[in-house]
Amino acid sequence: MTSAFGFDNTYARELPGLYVAWKPAPVPAPRLLFLNEALAAELGLDAAALRSADGAALFAGNALPAGAEPIAQAYAGHQFGGFSPQLGDGRALLLGELIDVRGRRRDLALKGSGRTPFSRGGDGKAAVGPMLREVLIGEAMHALGIPTTRALAVAATGETIARSAPLPGAVLARVAASHLRVGTFEYFLAQGETDKLRRLADYTIARHDPALAGTPGRYLALLRAVAQRQAALIAQWMNVGFIHGVMNTDNMALSGETIDYGPCAFIEAYDPAAVFSSIDQGGRYAYGNQPHIARWNLARFAETLLPLMADAEDESAIQRAVGQVTAVIDAFPGLFGAALLRGQRAKLGFFTTTAGDDEGDAALAADWLALLHAQAVDFTLAWRRLADAAEDQEAPLRALFADPAAPGTWLTRWRERCARDDAAGGPGARERAARMRAASPWLIPRNHRVEEALAAATNDADLAPFERLLAALRRPFDEVPELAPYAEPAPAAVTAGYQTFCGT
Ligand code: AMP
Ligand code: MG
């Protein structure tokens, strides 16, 4: 079975000095808790073989698949704004890269596989709950059409690990377009290793923006490409109400995938200030602050590219490079705004545009959100019920508001815009409603449902609630009566007291 992994490990091969070769720590009793069969198939792996005892040993780190070359990657990072020059894979290992059935190169990594030279004071371990959380949120994001790393498997280790309470241990097998982060570049900038930085940048370009390879302006163009991917990604987060919770630069992937599901959560009632992470006292990573933080992180990335764009001795070349990267950073809010509006238009049911619509539509979207905020309306259900209103069923939408009359004026403006859309060749009421439902999920991972499923897995070794929730999250756009309990908002008091945690 192990020979079925067709590893081709470019990172290990091409970037010596940027990682440490290392081995997973053996664990006492590997047991498979979760296997992502659809993802296994995408990777050309035999799911039936992976379900065997061999598979559990492999995903727990007790055995290595043939061709794996486990390494701990070096990276730094700005965490809550402060720079840590050495983070790195303190509890993760990149096993290698696989080419999937569509020809895409994907990293396969373990998380929770034991201490490494980057572990500092940590134990290198992970607990069942947080690893299953990565499964649930990652698969939900994937089903929502949002770029994300994905869980291939979770294996229980049979160990008890020490957290605020003793917890069952687990290892996650994670698949990513790559694990290259802003922090990877920051590490080699901080070390003053310009040669390694250049090799890293050229590697990143070859991997994610191969059309730029070898071109003279490639580092600036890489910055632009990363900015574009982040703008699109954060816009998608905002349009489903996702809060990453810990957007440190080591958690911003250059691929444009969402990575590291720690203290993340979805908003319930719309509130730009929403923050659930216990350690985010200042709200740095609050829901509404995410586009600003993405821009801040991009500025840190840009700083790492300057030594590659201009000779340190050449003052005027440096000035020119600074001007060029600054222009890209300054363009980010515009890129983000355009991506956000594209998503909002589909959610609002506008499919044609004429001159002047950008301002008008952005204002309609902003006024809608202000209305949801003022009335503490559930973000997810409001968009779904707006789709119903497109088919003239306004009552379910109004019922979400504390004052059912509140959306009246806004709805009139919205209907006028829908009518103009149809006059310009828009799809008509029925098709509009269908397309709006395809742009706004009915099911998101409701925080209380996620916690319920993880508690059952952790405290009672009962995976049934996790499996049921996962199955529901895989079809987020279908309104299925049996799944209605998963679509219900948490009681407001539960959301008000909800806290998520890092360092798990
Ligand atoms: P994260 O919050 O998961 O993004 O991790 C931030 C940094 O802390 C990374 O360098 C991790 O490798 C490291 N880290 C987190 N948890 C542990 C742990 N239990 N043992 C060792 N290192 C850890
Ligand atoms: Mg991280």
Coordinates of C-alpha atoms and ligand atoms in Angstrom, one line a residue:
M1 CA 0.0 0.0 0.0
T2 CA 2.7 2.5 1.0
S3 CA 4.1 2.4 -2.5
A4 CA 0.9 4.0 -3.8
F5 CA 2.1 7.4 -2.7
G6 CA 3.9 8.9 -5.7
F7 CA 5.9 11.5 -3.8
D8 CA 8.0 14.1 -5.6
N9 CA 9.5 16.4 -3.0
T10 CA 10.7 19.6 -4.6
Y11 CA 10.8 21.6 -1.4
A12 CA 13.2 19.1 0.2
R13 CA 15.2 18.7 -3.0
E14 CA 15.5 22.3 -4.1
L15 CA 15.6 24.3 -0.9
P16 CA 18.4 22.8 1.3
G17 CA 19.0 25.0 4.3
L18 CA 15.4 26.1 4.6
Y19 CA 14.2 23.2 6.7
V20 CA 15.4 20.5 9.0
A21 CA 15.0 16.8 8.1
W22 CA 13.1 15.2 11.0
K23 CA 11.0 12.2 12.0
P24 CA 7.5 11.9 13.5
A25 CA 7.5 10.7 17.1
P26 CA 6.1 7.1 17.5
V27 CA 2.8 6.9 19.4
P28 CA 1.3 4.0 21.4
A29 CA -2.0 3.1 19.8
P30 CA -2.8 4.6 16.4
R31 CA -6.5 4.5 15.4
L32 CA -8.1 6.1 12.5
L33 CA -10.8 8.6 13.5
F34 CA -11.4 10.1 10.1
L35 CA -10.5 9.5 6.5
N36 CA -11.4 11.8 3.7
E37 CA -12.3 9.4 0.9
A38 CA -13.1 12.0 -1.7
L39 CA -9.8 13.7 -1.1
A40 CA -7.9 10.4 -1.1
A41 CA -9.4 9.7 -4.5
E42 CA -8.3 13.2 -5.7
L43 CA -4.8 12.3 -4.6
G44 CA -5.0 8.9 -6.4
L45 CA -4.8 7.0 -3.1
D46 CA -6.6 3.8 -2.3
A47 CA -9.0 4.7 0.5
A48 CA -9.7 1.0 1.3
A49 CA -6.0 0.4 1.9
L50 CA -5.8 3.5 4.0
R51 CA -8.6 2.3 6.2
S52 CA -6.5 -0.7 7.3
A53 CA -4.3 -0.8 10.4
D54 CA -1.4 0.2 8.2
G55 CA -3.2 3.4 7.3
A56 CA -3.7 4.3 11.0
A57 CA 0.0 3.8 11.7
L58 CA 0.9 6.0 8.8
F59 CA -1.4 8.8 9.7
A60 CA -0.3 8.7 13.3
G61 CA 3.3 9.0 12.2
N62 CA 4.4 5.5 13.3
A63 CA 5.2 4.5 9.7
L64 CA 6.3 6.5 6.7
P65 CA 4.9 6.0 3.3
A66 CA 7.5 5.1 0.7
G67 CA 9.0 8.2 -0.8
A68 CA 8.2 10.5 2.1
E69 CA 11.0 12.8 3.3
P70 CA 9.7 14.4 6.4
I71 CA 11.0 17.9 7.1
A72 CA 10.2 20.7 9.6
Q73 CA 9.9 23.9 7.7
A74 CA 11.5 27.1 9.0
Y75 CA 9.4 30.2 9.3
A76 CA 9.0 33.3 11.4
G77 CA 6.0 35.4 11.9
H78 CA 4.3 38.6 13.1
Q79 CA 1.9 37.4 15.9
F80 CA -0.6 40.0 16.9
G81 CA 1.7 42.5 15.4
G82 CA 4.9 41.5 17.2
F83 CA 7.7 39.8 15.4
S84 CA 8.9 36.3 16.3
P85 CA 12.0 35.6 14.3
Q86 CA 11.8 31.8 14.8
L87 CA 8.6 29.9 14.8
G88 CA 8.7 27.0 12.3
D89 CA 7.0 23.6 12.3
G90 CA 7.0 23.1 16.0
R91 CA 4.5 20.2 15.8
A92 CA 4.1 19.6 12.1
L93 CA 6.1 17.9 9.4
L94 CA 5.9 18.1 5.7
L95 CA 5.9 14.5 4.5
G96 CA 6.3 15.5 0.8
E97 CA 4.4 16.5 -2.3
L98 CA 1.9 14.5 -4.3
I99 CA 0.6 15.2 -7.8
D100 CA -3.1 14.8 -7.7
V101 CA -5.3 13.2 -10.4
R102 CA -5.7 16.7 -12.0
G103 CA -2.0 17.2 -12.1
R104 CA -1.8 19.7 -9.2
R105 CA 1.1 19.5 -6.8
R106 CA -0.2 19.2 -3.2
D107 CA 1.7 19.1 0.1
L108 CA 1.0 16.3 2.5
A109 CA 1.8 17.2 6.1
L110 CA 1.3 15.9 9.6
K111 CA 0.2 18.1 12.4
G112 CA 0.7 16.9 16.0
S113 CA 3.5 14.5 15.1
G114 CA 5.8 15.4 18.0
R115 CA 8.5 17.8 18.9
T116 CA 11.0 19.2 16.4
P117 CA 13.9 21.7 16.6
F118 CA 11.3 24.4 16.3
S119 CA 9.1 23.3 19.2
R120 CA 10.4 25.8 21.8
G121 CA 8.5 25.0 25.0
G122 CA 5.7 23.1 23.2
D123 CA 5.1 19.3 23.4
G124 CA 4.7 19.0 19.6
K125 CA 1.3 17.3 20.1
A126 CA -2.3 18.0 19.1
A127 CA -5.6 17.0 20.7
V128 CA -8.5 15.1 19.1
G129 CA -10.9 18.1 19.4
P130 CA -8.9 20.7 17.6
M131 CA -7.8 18.3 14.8
L132 CA -11.4 17.2 14.2
R133 CA -12.2 20.9 14.2
E134 CA -9.8 21.4 11.3
V135 CA -11.7 18.7 9.5
L136 CA -15.1 20.2 10.0
I137 CA -14.2 23.8 9.2
G138 CA -11.9 22.9 6.3
E139 CA -14.5 20.7 4.7
A140 CA -17.2 23.3 5.2
M141 CA -15.0 25.9 3.6
H142 CA -14.3 23.6 0.7
A143 CA -18.0 22.9 0.2
L144 CA -18.6 26.6 0.3
G145 CA -16.2 27.0 -2.7
I146 CA -13.5 28.8 -0.6
P147 CA -9.8 27.9 -1.2
T148 CA -8.6 25.9 1.8
T149 CA -6.2 23.3 3.1
R150 CA -8.0 20.1 3.7
A151 CA -7.8 17.2 6.1
L152 CA -7.0 13.9 4.6
A153 CA -7.1 12.0 7.9
V154 CA -7.1 12.2 11.6
A155 CA -5.6 9.4 13.7
A156 CA -6.0 9.1 17.5
T157 CA -2.6 8.3 19.1
G158 CA -3.7 6.6 22.3
E159 CA -1.8 9.2 24.2
T160 CA -3.1 11.6 26.8
I161 CA -1.8 15.1 26.3
A162 CA -1.6 17.8 28.9
R163 CA -3.6 20.9 28.3
S164 CA -5.7 22.8 30.8
A165 CA -7.3 19.4 31.2
P166 CA -5.8 16.0 30.0
L167 CA -7.0 15.4 26.5
P168 CA -6.8 12.5 24.0
G169 CA -4.1 13.1 21.4
A170 CA -4.4 13.0 17.7
V171 CA -2.4 13.6 14.5
L172 CA -3.9 15.4 11.5
A173 CA -2.8 14.7 7.9
R174 CA -3.3 17.9 6.0
V175 CA -3.2 18.6 2.3
A176 CA -2.3 22.0 1.0
A177 CA -1.4 23.7 -2.3
S178 CA 1.8 24.5 -0.3
H179 CA 2.8 25.5 3.2
L180 CA 4.6 28.6 1.9
R181 CA 3.7 31.5 4.1
V182 CA 4.5 35.2 4.5
G183 CA 6.4 34.0 7.6
T184 CA 8.6 31.7 5.6
F185 CA 10.0 34.8 3.7
E186 CA 10.2 36.8 7.0
Y187 CA 12.4 34.1 8.5
F188 CA 15.1 34.5 5.8
L189 CA 14.8 38.3 5.7
A190 CA 15.4 38.4 9.5
Q191 CA 18.5 36.1 9.0
G192 CA 19.8 38.5 6.3
E193 CA 20.0 35.4 4.0
T194 CA 19.3 37.1 0.7
D195 CA 20.4 34.1 -1.3
K196 CA 18.0 31.8 0.5
L197 CA 15.3 34.4 0.1
R198 CA 15.8 34.5 -3.6
R199 CA 15.7 30.7 -3.9
L200 CA 12.5 30.7 -1.9
A201 CA 10.9 33.4 -4.0
D202 CA 11.9 31.7 -7.2
Y203 CA 10.5 28.4 -5.8
T204 CA 7.3 30.1 -4.8
I205 CA 6.9 31.6 -8.3
A206 CA 7.6 28.2 -10.0
R207 CA 5.0 26.6 -7.7
H208 CA 2.2 29.2 -7.7
D209 CA 2.8 31.6 -10.5
P210 CA 4.8 29.7 -13.1
A211 CA 4.0 32.2 -15.8
L212 CA 6.2 34.7 -14.0
A213 CA 9.3 32.4 -13.8
G214 CA 12.4 34.0 -15.1
T215 CA 10.7 37.3 -16.0
P216 CA 12.6 40.5 -14.9
G217 CA 9.9 42.0 -12.7
R218 CA 8.9 38.7 -11.2
Y219 CA 9.2 39.6 -7.5
L220 CA 6.9 42.6 -7.8
A221 CA 4.6 40.5 -9.9
L222 CA 4.6 37.8 -7.2
L223 CA 3.5 40.4 -4.7
R224 CA 0.7 41.4 -7.0
A225 CA -0.4 37.8 -7.5
V226 CA -0.4 37.1 -3.8
A227 CA -2.3 40.4 -3.2
Q228 CA -4.9 39.3 -5.7
R229 CA -5.4 35.9 -4.2
Q230 CA -5.7 37.3 -0.7
A231 CA -8.2 39.9 -1.9
A232 CA -10.3 37.2 -3.4
L233 CA -10.0 34.9 -0.4
I234 CA -10.8 37.5 2.3
A235 CA -13.8 38.7 0.2
Q236 CA -15.1 35.1 0.2
W237 CA -14.5 34.9 4.0
M238 CA -16.4 38.1 4.5
N239 CA -19.3 37.0 2.3
V240 CA -19.9 33.8 4.4
G241 CA -19.2 35.4 7.8
F242 CA -16.0 33.6 8.5
I243 CA -13.5 34.9 11.1
H244 CA -10.1 33.3 10.9
G245 CA -9.2 34.5 14.4
V246 CA -5.4 34.4 14.2
M247 CA -4.3 36.0 10.9
N248 CA -0.6 36.2 12.0
T249 CA 1.8 36.4 9.0
D250 CA 2.8 32.7 9.6
N251 CA -0.9 31.8 9.0
M252 CA -1.2 33.6 5.7
A253 CA -0.5 31.2 2.9
L254 CA 1.0 32.5 -0.4
S255 CA -1.2 30.0 -2.3
G256 CA -4.3 31.9 -1.3
E257 CA -5.7 29.0 0.6
T258 CA -7.2 29.4 4.1
I259 CA -4.8 27.8 6.5
D260 CA -4.6 26.9 10.2
Y261 CA -8.1 26.5 11.7
G262 CA -7.5 27.4 15.3
P263 CA -9.7 29.9 17.0
C264 CA -11.8 30.5 13.9
A265 CA -15.6 30.9 14.0
F266 CA -18.5 32.0 11.9
I267 CA -20.5 35.0 12.9
E268 CA -24.2 34.5 13.8
A269 CA -25.9 38.0 14.1
Y270 CA -24.1 40.3 11.8
D271 CA -21.5 42.4 13.7
P272 CA -18.3 43.8 12.1
A273 CA -16.7 43.9 15.6
A274 CA -17.3 40.2 16.3
V275 CA -14.4 38.4 17.8
F276 CA -14.4 35.0 19.6
S277 CA -10.8 34.2 20.2
S278 CA -9.9 34.3 23.9
I279 CA -6.5 35.9 23.3
D280 CA -7.7 38.6 20.8
Q281 CA -8.5 41.2 23.5
G282 CA -8.0 44.1 21.2
G283 CA -10.0 42.7 18.4
R284 CA -7.1 42.8 16.0
Y285 CA -8.5 39.8 14.1
A286 CA -12.2 40.8 14.5
Y287 CA -14.5 39.9 11.5
G288 CA -14.6 43.4 10.1
N289 CA -10.8 44.0 10.5
Q290 CA -9.7 41.1 8.3
P291 CA -9.2 43.1 5.1
H292 CA -7.1 45.6 6.9
I293 CA -5.0 42.8 8.5
A294 CA -4.5 41.1 5.1
R295 CA -3.1 44.4 3.8
W296 CA -0.9 44.8 6.8
N297 CA 0.4 41.2 6.3
L298 CA 1.0 41.9 2.6
A299 CA 3.2 44.9 3.6
R300 CA 5.3 42.5 5.7
F301 CA 5.6 40.2 2.7
A302 CA 6.5 43.2 0.5
E303 CA 9.4 44.1 2.8
T304 CA 10.9 40.6 2.3
L305 CA 10.9 41.1 -1.4
L306 CA 12.8 44.5 -1.4
P307 CA 16.3 43.0 -1.1
L308 CA 15.5 40.9 -4.2
M309 CA 14.2 43.9 -6.2
A310 CA 17.1 46.3 -5.5
D311 CA 20.7 46.2 -4.5
A312 CA 21.2 47.3 -0.9
E313 CA 23.9 49.7 -2.0
D314 CA 21.8 51.4 -4.7
E315 CA 19.7 54.0 -2.9
S316 CA 17.7 55.1 -5.9
A317 CA 16.9 51.5 -6.9
I318 CA 15.7 50.9 -3.4
Q319 CA 13.5 54.0 -3.5
R320 CA 12.1 52.8 -6.8
A321 CA 11.3 49.4 -5.4
V322 CA 9.7 50.8 -2.3
G323 CA 7.5 52.9 -4.5
Q324 CA 6.5 49.9 -6.6
V325 CA 5.6 47.7 -3.6
T326 CA 3.8 50.6 -1.9
A327 CA 1.6 51.0 -5.0
V328 CA 0.6 47.3 -4.8
I329 CA -0.1 47.6 -1.1
D330 CA -2.1 50.7 -1.6
A331 CA -4.1 49.0 -4.4
F332 CA -5.2 46.2 -2.0
P333 CA -8.3 47.9 -0.6
G334 CA -9.5 48.4 -4.2
L335 CA -8.8 44.8 -5.2
F336 CA -10.6 43.6 -2.0
G337 CA -13.5 46.0 -2.6
A338 CA -14.0 44.7 -6.1
A339 CA -13.9 41.1 -5.1
L340 CA -16.3 41.7 -2.2
L341 CA -18.7 43.5 -4.5
R342 CA -18.6 40.7 -7.0
G343 CA -19.6 38.3 -4.3
Q344 CA -22.2 40.6 -2.9
R345 CA -23.8 41.2 -6.3
A346 CA -24.5 37.5 -6.7
K347 CA -25.9 37.4 -3.1
L348 CA -28.1 40.4 -3.8
G349 CA -29.3 38.9 -7.1
F350 CA -27.8 41.5 -9.5
F351 CA -26.5 39.9 -12.7
T352 CA -26.2 42.8 -15.1
T353 CA -24.4 46.1 -14.6
T354 CA -24.5 49.5 -16.2
A355 CA -22.4 52.6 -15.6
G356 CA -22.8 53.9 -12.1
D357 CA -23.9 50.5 -10.7
D358 CA -20.7 50.0 -8.7
E359 CA -21.4 52.9 -6.3
G360 CA -25.1 52.2 -6.2
D361 CA -24.7 48.4 -5.5
A362 CA -21.9 48.9 -2.9
A363 CA -24.2 51.3 -1.1
L364 CA -27.1 48.9 -1.3
A365 CA -24.9 46.2 0.2
A366 CA -23.6 48.4 2.9
D367 CA -27.1 49.6 3.8
W368 CA -28.3 46.0 4.0
L369 CA -25.4 45.1 6.3
A370 CA -26.1 48.1 8.4
L371 CA -29.7 47.0 8.7
L372 CA -28.7 43.5 9.8
H373 CA -26.3 45.0 12.3
A374 CA -28.8 47.4 13.8
Q375 CA -31.4 44.6 14.2
A376 CA -28.9 41.9 15.2
V377 CA -30.1 39.6 12.4
D378 CA -28.5 36.3 11.7
F379 CA -26.1 36.9 8.7
T380 CA -26.5 33.5 7.0
L381 CA -30.3 33.2 7.3
A382 CA -30.8 36.9 6.2
W383 CA -29.1 36.2 2.9
R384 CA -31.1 33.0 2.4
R385 CA -34.4 34.7 3.2
L386 CA -33.5 37.5 0.8
A387 CA -33.4 34.9 -1.9
D388 CA -37.0 33.9 -0.9
A389 CA -38.0 37.5 -1.1
A390 CA -36.8 37.5 -4.7
E391 CA -39.6 35.1 -5.3
D392 CA -42.0 37.4 -3.4
Q393 CA -42.0 35.6 -0.2
E394 CA -41.1 38.4 2.1
A395 CA -42.5 37.3 5.3
P396 CA -39.7 34.8 6.3
L397 CA -37.2 37.6 5.8
R398 CA -39.1 40.1 7.8
A399 CA -39.6 37.6 10.6
L400 CA -35.8 37.6 11.2
F401 CA -35.9 41.3 12.2
A402 CA -36.8 42.5 15.7
D403 CA -39.0 45.0 13.9
P404 CA -40.5 43.4 10.7
A405 CA -41.1 46.8 9.2
A406 CA -37.4 47.7 9.4
P407 CA -36.3 46.4 6.0
G408 CA -39.2 48.0 4.2
T409 CA -37.4 51.0 2.6
W410 CA -34.4 49.0 1.8
L411 CA -36.5 46.3 0.1
T412 CA -38.1 48.9 -2.1
R413 CA -34.7 50.1 -3.3
W414 CA -33.6 46.5 -3.8
R415 CA -36.7 45.6 -5.8
E416 CA -36.1 48.6 -8.1
R417 CA -32.6 47.4 -8.7
C418 CA -33.8 43.8 -9.4
A419 CA -36.3 45.3 -11.9
R420 CA -33.6 47.2 -13.6
D421 CA -31.5 44.1 -13.7
D422 CA -34.3 42.2 -15.5
A423 CA -34.8 45.1 -17.9
A424 CA -31.2 44.8 -18.8
G425 CA -31.4 41.1 -19.5
G426 CA -31.3 39.8 -15.9
P427 CA -32.7 36.3 -15.1
G428 CA -36.2 37.0 -13.7
A429 CA -37.5 36.2 -10.3
R430 CA -37.3 32.4 -10.2
E431 CA -33.8 32.1 -11.7
R432 CA -32.6 35.1 -9.6
A433 CA -33.7 33.3 -6.4
A434 CA -32.0 30.1 -7.5
R435 CA -28.8 31.9 -8.2
M436 CA -28.9 33.8 -5.0
R437 CA -29.3 30.5 -3.1
A438 CA -26.2 29.2 -4.9
A439 CA -24.3 32.3 -3.6
S440 CA -25.5 32.2 0.0
P441 CA -25.2 29.0 2.0
W442 CA -28.1 27.7 4.2
L443 CA -25.7 25.8 6.4
I444 CA -22.5 27.0 7.9
P445 CA -20.6 25.3 10.8
R446 CA -22.6 26.8 13.7
N447 CA -20.3 27.3 16.6
H448 CA -22.5 25.4 19.1
R449 CA -22.9 22.5 16.7
V450 CA -19.1 22.3 16.2
E451 CA -18.5 22.3 20.0
E452 CA -21.2 19.7 20.6
A453 CA -19.6 17.4 18.0
L454 CA -16.1 17.9 19.4
A455 CA -17.2 17.4 23.0
A456 CA -18.8 14.0 22.1
A457 CA -15.6 12.9 20.3
T458 CA -13.3 14.1 23.1
N459 CA -15.3 13.1 26.2
D460 CA -17.3 10.1 25.1
A461 CA -15.2 8.8 22.1
D462 CA -18.5 9.2 20.2
L463 CA -17.9 10.3 16.6
A464 CA -21.5 10.0 15.5
P465 CA -22.3 13.8 16.0
F466 CA -19.1 14.7 14.2
E467 CA -20.0 12.5 11.3
R468 CA -23.5 13.8 11.1
L469 CA -22.4 17.4 11.2
L470 CA -19.7 16.8 8.6
A471 CA -22.2 15.2 6.2
A472 CA -24.5 18.2 6.6
L473 CA -21.7 20.7 6.0
R474 CA -20.8 19.0 2.8
R475 CA -24.0 20.2 1.2
P476 CA -24.3 23.8 2.5
F477 CA -26.5 25.2 -0.3
D478 CA -29.4 22.6 -0.1
E479 CA -32.2 23.4 2.2
V480 CA -33.1 19.9 3.5
P481 CA -35.7 19.7 6.2
E482 CA -33.9 16.9 8.1
L483 CA -30.9 19.2 8.5
A484 CA -32.8 22.1 9.9
P485 CA -31.3 21.8 13.4
Y486 CA -27.9 22.5 11.9
A487 CA -29.2 25.7 10.2
E488 CA -30.6 27.2 13.4
P489 CA -28.6 30.0 15.0
A490 CA -27.3 29.5 18.5
P491 CA -29.2 31.2 21.2
A492 CA -27.9 34.8 21.4
A493 CA -26.6 34.2 25.0
V494 CA -24.5 31.2 23.8
T495 CA -22.9 33.4 21.1
A496 CA -22.3 36.2 23.5
G497 CA -20.3 33.9 25.7
Y498 CA -18.6 31.9 23.0
Q499 CA -14.8 31.7 23.1
T500 CA -12.3 30.0 20.9
F501 CA -8.7 29.1 21.7
C502 CA -5.3 29.1 20.1
G503 CA -2.3 26.9 21.1
T504 CA -4.4 23.8 21.1
Ligands
AMP1 P1 -0.3 28.1 15.3 O1 -0.9 28.9 16.4 O2 -0.8 26.6 15.3 O3 -0.3 28.7 14.0 O4 1.2 27.9 15.8 C1 2.1 28.9 16.0 C2 3.5 28.4 16.3 O5 3.5 27.6 17.5 C3 4.0 27.4 15.2 O6 5.4 27.6 15.1 C4 3.7 26.1 15.8 O7 4.6 25.1 15.3 C5 3.9 26.3 17.3 N1 3.1 25.4 18.1 C6 1.8 25.4 18.3 N2 1.5 24.4 19.2 C7 2.6 23.8 19.5 C8 2.9 22.6 20.3 N3 1.9 22.0 21.0 N4 4.2 22.2 20.4 C9 5.1 22.8 19.7 N5 4.9 23.9 18.9 C10 3.7 24.4 18.8
MG2 MG 0.2 28.3 12.2

